Coordinates of C-alpha atoms in Angstrom, one line a residue:
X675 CA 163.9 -11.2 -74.4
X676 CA 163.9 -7.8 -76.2
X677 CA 161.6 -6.1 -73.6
X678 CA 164.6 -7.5 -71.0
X679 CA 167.3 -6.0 -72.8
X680 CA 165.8 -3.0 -73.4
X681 CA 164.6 -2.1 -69.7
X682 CA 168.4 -3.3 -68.9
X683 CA 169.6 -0.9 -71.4
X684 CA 167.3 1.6 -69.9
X685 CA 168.1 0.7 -66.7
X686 CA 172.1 1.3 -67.4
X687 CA 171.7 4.7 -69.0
X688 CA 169.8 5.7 -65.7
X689 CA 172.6 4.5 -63.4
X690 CA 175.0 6.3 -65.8
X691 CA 172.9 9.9 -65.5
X692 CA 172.5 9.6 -62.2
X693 CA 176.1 8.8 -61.3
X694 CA 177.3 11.8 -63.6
X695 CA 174.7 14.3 -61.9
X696 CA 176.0 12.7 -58.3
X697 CA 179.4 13.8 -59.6
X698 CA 178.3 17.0 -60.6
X699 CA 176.0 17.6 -57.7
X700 CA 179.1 17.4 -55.0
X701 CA 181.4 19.5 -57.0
X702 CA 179.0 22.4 -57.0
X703 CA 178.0 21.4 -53.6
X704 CA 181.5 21.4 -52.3
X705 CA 182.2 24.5 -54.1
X706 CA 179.2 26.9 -53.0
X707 CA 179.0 25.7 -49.3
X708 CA 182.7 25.1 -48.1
X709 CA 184.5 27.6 -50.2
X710 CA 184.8 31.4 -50.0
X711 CA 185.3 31.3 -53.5
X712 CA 183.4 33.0 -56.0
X713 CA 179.6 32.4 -56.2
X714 CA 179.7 30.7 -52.9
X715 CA 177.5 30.9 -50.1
X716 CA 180.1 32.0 -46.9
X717 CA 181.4 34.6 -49.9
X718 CA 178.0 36.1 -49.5
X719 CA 178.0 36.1 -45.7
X720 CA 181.3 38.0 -46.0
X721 CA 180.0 40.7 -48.1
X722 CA 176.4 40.8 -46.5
X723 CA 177.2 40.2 -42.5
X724 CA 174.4 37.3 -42.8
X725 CA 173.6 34.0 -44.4
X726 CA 171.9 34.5 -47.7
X727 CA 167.8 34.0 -47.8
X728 CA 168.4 31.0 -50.1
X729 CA 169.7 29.0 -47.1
X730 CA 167.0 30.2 -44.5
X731 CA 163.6 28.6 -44.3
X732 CA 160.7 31.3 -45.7
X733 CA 162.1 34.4 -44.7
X734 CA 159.7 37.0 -44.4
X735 CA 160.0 40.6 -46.3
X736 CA 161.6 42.0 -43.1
X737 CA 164.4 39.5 -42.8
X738 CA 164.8 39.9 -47.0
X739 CA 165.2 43.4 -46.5
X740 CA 167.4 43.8 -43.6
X741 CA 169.7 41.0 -45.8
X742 CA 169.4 43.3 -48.9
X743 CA 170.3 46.9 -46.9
X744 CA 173.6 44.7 -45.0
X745 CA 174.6 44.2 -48.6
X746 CA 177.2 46.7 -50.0
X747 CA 178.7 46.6 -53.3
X748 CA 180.7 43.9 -52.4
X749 CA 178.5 41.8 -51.2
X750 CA 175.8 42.3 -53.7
X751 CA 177.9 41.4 -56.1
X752 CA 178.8 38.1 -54.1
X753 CA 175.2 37.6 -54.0
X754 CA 174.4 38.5 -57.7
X755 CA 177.6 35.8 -58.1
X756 CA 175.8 33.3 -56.1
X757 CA 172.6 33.3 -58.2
X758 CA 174.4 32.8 -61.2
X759 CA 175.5 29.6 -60.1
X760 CA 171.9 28.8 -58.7
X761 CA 171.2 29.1 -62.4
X762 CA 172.4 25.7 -62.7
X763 CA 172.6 24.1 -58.8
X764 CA 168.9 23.3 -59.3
X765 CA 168.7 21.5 -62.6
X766 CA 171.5 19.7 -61.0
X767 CA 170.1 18.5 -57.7
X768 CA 166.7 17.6 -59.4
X769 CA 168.6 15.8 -62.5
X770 CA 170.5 13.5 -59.4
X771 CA 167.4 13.0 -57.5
X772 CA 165.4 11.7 -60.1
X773 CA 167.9 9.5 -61.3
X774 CA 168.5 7.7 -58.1
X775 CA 164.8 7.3 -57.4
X776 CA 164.4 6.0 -60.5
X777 CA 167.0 3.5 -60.1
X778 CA 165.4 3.0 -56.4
X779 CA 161.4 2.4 -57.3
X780 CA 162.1 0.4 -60.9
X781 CA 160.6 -3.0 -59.0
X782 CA 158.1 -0.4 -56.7
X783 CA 156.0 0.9 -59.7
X784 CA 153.6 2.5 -56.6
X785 CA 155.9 4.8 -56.0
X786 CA 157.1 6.0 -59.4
X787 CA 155.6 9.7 -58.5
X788 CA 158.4 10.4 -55.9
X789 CA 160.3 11.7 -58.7
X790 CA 158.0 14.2 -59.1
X791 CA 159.2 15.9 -55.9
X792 CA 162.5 16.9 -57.0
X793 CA 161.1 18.5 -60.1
X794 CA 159.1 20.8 -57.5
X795 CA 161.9 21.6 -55.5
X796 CA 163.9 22.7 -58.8
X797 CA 160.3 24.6 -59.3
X798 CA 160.8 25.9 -56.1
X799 CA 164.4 27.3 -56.1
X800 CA 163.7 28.8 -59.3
X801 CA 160.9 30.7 -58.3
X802 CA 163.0 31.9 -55.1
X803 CA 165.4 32.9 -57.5
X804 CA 163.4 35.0 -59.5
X805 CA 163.0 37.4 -56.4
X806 CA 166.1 37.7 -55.7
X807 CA 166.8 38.5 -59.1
X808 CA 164.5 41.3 -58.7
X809 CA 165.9 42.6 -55.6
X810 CA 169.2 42.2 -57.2
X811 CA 168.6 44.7 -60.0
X812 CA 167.3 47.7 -57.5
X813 CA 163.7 47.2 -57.3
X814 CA 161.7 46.9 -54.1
X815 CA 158.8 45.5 -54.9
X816 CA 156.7 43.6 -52.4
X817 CA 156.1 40.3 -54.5
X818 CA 159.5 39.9 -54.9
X819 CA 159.7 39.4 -51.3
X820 CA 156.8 37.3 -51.7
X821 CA 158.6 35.3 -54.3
X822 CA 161.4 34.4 -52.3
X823 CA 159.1 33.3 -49.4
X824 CA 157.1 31.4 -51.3
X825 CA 160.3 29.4 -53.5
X826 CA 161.9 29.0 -50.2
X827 CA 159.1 27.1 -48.5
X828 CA 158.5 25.0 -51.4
X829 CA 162.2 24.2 -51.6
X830 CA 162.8 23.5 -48.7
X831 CA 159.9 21.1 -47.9
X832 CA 160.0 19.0 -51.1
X833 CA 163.8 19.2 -50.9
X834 CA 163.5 17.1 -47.1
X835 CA 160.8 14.8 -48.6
X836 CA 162.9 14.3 -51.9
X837 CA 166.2 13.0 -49.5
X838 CA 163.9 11.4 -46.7
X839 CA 162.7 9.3 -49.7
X840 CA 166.2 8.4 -51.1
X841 CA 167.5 7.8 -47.7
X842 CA 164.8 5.1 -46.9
X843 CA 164.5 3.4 -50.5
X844 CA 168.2 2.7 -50.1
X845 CA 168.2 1.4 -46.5
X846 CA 164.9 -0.9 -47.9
X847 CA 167.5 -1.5 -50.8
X848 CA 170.2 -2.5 -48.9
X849 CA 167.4 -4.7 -46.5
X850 CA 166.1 -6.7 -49.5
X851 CA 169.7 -7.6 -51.1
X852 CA 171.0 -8.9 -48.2
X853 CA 167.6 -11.0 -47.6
X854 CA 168.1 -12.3 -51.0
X855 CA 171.2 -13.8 -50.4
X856 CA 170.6 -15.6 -47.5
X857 CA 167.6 -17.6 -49.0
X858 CA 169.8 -19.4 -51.7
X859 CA 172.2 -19.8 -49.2
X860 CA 169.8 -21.6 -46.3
X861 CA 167.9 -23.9 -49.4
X862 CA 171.5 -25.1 -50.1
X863 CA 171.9 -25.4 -46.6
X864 CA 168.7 -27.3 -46.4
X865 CA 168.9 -29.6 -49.4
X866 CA 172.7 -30.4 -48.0
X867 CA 171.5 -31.7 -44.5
X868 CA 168.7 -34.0 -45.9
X869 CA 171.0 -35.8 -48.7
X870 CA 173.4 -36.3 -46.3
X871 CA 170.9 -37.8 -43.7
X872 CA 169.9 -39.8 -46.2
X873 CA 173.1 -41.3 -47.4
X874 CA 174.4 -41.9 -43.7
X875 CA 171.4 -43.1 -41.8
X876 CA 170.4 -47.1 -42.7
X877 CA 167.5 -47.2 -40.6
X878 CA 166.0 -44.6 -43.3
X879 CA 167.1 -46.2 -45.7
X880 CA 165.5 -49.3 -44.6
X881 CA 162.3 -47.9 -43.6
X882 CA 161.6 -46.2 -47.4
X883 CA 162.9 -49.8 -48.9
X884 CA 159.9 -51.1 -46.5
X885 CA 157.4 -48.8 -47.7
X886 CA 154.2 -49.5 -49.1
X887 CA 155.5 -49.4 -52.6
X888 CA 157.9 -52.1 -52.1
X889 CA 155.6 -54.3 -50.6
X890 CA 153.8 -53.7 -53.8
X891 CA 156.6 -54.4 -55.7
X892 CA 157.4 -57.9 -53.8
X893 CA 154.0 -59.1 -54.3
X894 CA 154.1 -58.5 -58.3
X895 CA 157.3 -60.2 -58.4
X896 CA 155.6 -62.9 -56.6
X897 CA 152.7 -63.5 -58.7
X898 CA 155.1 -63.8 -61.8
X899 CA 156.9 -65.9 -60.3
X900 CA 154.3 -68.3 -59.7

């Protein structure tokens, strides 16, 4: 009984965190990819002429640099605004992810180490981040570049398993719920049509009445009565 109500309570505070970080996650989402606000992405294209290497798959040290020289002082400055958010906008994502997988494999123990992904993904961006930091501060150095090629991949890889994962544990989710309501439904069903046959047909009546064990019975009455 304690063991229940404590993965319950457990459970709960998991639902909670990942509902907050849900919250959290599509305000910042909102904010950095459909505003032209500061710190958000189309800010940055604005400034720089071209989407920001955080939102591009690996780019290579050419397509960094070509980025980094369209950047004037306004738009380095929208991009240095940008990664100050993405100080955050990982810990975020990974914080949601985690949560809802958690909620998702509770019953699937197999695959508790899907919430690892999301950690590497927050891994990921961070390291990504660190090279543009870098860049940022005047430097050209050639890991940099390397930095941001590197986070990006890892990002954005783990980042498509992470959601492929949610996406499917809740459509299996959704499957299994709705298969567990229709079993009650068709034993009630089932247990329904035989009492009723029962109580309405004689014939069966009169056949179990007939059975061996009441021809038992008659003959032990019978004897006793003899």
């Amino acid at each position: 009984m304690k063991l229940r109500t404590r993965t319950n309570g457990g459970t709960s505070r998991t639902a909670v965190a990942a509902v907050v970080a849900a919250a959290l996650w599509l305000v910042m989402s909102g904010w950095m990819f459909a505003t032209h606000a500061w710190g958000s992405l189309p800010a940055v294209v604005d400034g720089c002429g071209s989407p920001a290497p955080d939102v591009r798959f690996a780019p290579d040290a050419d397509a960094v640099a070509a980025f980094m020289a369209g950047c004037r002082s306004a738009g380095s400055a929208a991009y240095l605004h940008l990664q100050v958010l993405d100080l955050l906008f990982p810990s975020v994502t990974a914080a949601f992810l985690v949560a809802a997988l958690l909620l998702l494999t509770r019953r699937r123990r197999s695959l508790r180490w899907l919430v690892v992904l999301p950690l590497l993904v927050a891994v990921g961006d961070y390291v990504e981040n660190v090279g543009a930091w870098a860049l940022l501060a005047g430097g050209d150095p050639t890991w940099a570049y390397r930095l941001v090629q590197l986070g990006s991949a890892v990002k954005n890889v783990l980042s498509w398993a992470s959601w492929l994962a949610l996406i499917v544990l809740v459509v299996a989710s959704i499957g299994a719920a709705r298969r567990h309501r229709r079993r009650p439904r068709a034993q009630s069903m089932g247990r329904s049509t035989s009492s009723g046959a029962e109580a309405h047909d004689p014939a069966a009546a009169e056949l179990i009445g007939s059975g061996p064990g009441a021809s038992r019975t008659g003959s032990i009455v019978g004897l006793r009565d003899r």
